[in-house]
C-alpha atoms as one frame of an Amber mdcrd trajectory, in Angstrom:
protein
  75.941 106.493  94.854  78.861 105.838  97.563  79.434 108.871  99.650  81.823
 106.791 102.297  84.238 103.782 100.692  86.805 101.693 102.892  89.810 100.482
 101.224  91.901  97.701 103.109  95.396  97.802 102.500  97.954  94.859 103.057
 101.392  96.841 103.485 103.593  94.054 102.555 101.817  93.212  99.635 102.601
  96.235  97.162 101.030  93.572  93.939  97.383  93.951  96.040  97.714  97.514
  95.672  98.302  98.083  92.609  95.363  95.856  91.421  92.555  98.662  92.955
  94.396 101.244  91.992  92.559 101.422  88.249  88.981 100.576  90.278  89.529
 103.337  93.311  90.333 105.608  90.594  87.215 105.387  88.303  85.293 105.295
  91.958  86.705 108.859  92.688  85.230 110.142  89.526  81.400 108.945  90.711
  80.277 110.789  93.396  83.291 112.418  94.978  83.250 110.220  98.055  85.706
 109.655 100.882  88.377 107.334 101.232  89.104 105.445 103.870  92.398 103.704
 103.650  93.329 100.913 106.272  95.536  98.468 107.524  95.415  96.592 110.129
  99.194  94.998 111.677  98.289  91.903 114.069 101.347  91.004 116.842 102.776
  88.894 117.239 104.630  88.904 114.071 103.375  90.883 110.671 105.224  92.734
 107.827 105.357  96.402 107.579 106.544  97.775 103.752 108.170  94.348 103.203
 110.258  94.676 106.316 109.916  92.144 109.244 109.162  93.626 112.351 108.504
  91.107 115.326 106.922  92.095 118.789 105.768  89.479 121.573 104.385  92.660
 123.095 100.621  93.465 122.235 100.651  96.412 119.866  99.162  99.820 120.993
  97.979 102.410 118.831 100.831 105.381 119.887 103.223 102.270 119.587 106.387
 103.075 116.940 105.343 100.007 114.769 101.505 101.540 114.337 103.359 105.177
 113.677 105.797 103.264 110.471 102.621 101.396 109.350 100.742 104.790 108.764
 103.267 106.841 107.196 103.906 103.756 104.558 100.112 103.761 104.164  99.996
 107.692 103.651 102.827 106.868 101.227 100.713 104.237  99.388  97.699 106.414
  98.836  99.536 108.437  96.395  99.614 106.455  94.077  95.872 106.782  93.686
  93.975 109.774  91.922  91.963 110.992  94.752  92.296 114.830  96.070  93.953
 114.860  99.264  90.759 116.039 101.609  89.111 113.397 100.415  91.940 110.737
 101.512  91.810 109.057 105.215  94.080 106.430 106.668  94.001 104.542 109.364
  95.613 101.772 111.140  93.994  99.325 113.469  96.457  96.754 115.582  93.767
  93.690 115.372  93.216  90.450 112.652  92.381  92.166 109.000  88.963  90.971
 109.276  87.726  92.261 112.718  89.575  95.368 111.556  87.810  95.889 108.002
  84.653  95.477 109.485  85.302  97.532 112.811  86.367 100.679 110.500  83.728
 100.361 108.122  80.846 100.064 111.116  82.569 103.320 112.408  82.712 105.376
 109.451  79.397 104.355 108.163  81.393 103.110 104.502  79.009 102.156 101.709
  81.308  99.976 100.492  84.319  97.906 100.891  86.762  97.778  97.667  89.200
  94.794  98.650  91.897  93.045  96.533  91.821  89.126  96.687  94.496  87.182
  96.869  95.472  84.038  95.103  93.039  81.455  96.650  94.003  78.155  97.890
  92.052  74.667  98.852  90.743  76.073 101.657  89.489  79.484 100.521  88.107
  78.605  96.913  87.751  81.387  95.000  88.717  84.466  96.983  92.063  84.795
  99.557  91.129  84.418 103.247  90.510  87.894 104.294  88.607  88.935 101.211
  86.484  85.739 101.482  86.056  86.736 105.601  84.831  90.130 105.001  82.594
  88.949 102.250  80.803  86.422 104.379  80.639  89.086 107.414  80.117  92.611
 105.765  76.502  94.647 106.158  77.167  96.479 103.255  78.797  95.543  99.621
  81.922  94.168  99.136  84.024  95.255  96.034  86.314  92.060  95.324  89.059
  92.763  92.872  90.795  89.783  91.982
C-alpha cells in the first residue's frame, strides 16, 4: 500500500516521538516501505536535542549545527523497529512546513505520518505544523495526536 513514507521529526520534542513510534512500527510490518526521517532546524534560533543553539547566520547544509541535528536524528530512529536499509534521514535548514512538503515532493512519499501537538486558539484541533501540512499536502497525512 505505501512503498515511500515521510516521517517529520521535531528534535527537541522527544514526547512527539515517542507518540509514532507504536504507528511507524505497525507501518513497517505492511508493505516493507522506506522511511524517510526529517527535520527541519530554521535560524535564527531553534533547539537541537533539547540544547539551545542560536545563529544570526543563515544555516547551510555542511554547516556544524545541520551535521549535530542529523546524528541526533540517526540516534532517534532507533528507537523504531524498522531494518536499517530501509531507514533515511534527512535534514532540511527551512520552516517545518516548506520542509515536510519539499522532502516528500522529492522522494515521491505516499504518505506523511506526523505527530500533533497540543493545539491552541489559533490552531483548533491539530498543532501548527501538523495543521500546515494537512491543509498543503498532495498526498495523505497521518496525524497522530
Amino acid at each position: 500500500m505505501y512503498q515511500t513514507i515521510l516521517v517529520p521529526i521535531d528534535l527537541s520534542e522527544d514526547t512527539l516521538t515517542q507518540k509514532v513510534v507504536p504507528h511507524i512500527n505497525a507501518l513497517s510490518q505492511t508493505d516493507d516501505p522506506d522511511f524517510y526521517f526529517i527535520s527541519a532546524i530554521y535560524a535564527p534560533s531553534f533547539f537541537i536535542a533539547s540544547k539551545i543553539v542560536y545563529s544570526k547566520q543563515p544555516i547551510r547544509d555542511d554547516d556544524e549545527i545541520v551535521q549535530q541535528a542529523l546524528h541526533s536524528l540517526q540516534s532517534m530512529t532507533k528507537k523504531f523497529a524498522i531494518p536499517e536499509e530501509k531507514v533515511h534521514c534527512l535534514i532540511k535548514a527551512e520552516p517545518p512546513r516548506d520542509a515536510i512538503l519539499e522532502i516528500a515532493d522529492e522522494v515521491n512519499a505516499d504518505l506523511i505520518v506526523i505527530a500533533s501537538r497540543r493545539p491552541n486558539f489559533k490552531t483548533h484541533l491539530l498543532g501548527s505544523t501538523a495543521a500546515a501540512v494537512v491543509n498543503y499536502a498532495k498526498i495523505p497525512v497521518l496525524v497522530i495526536r
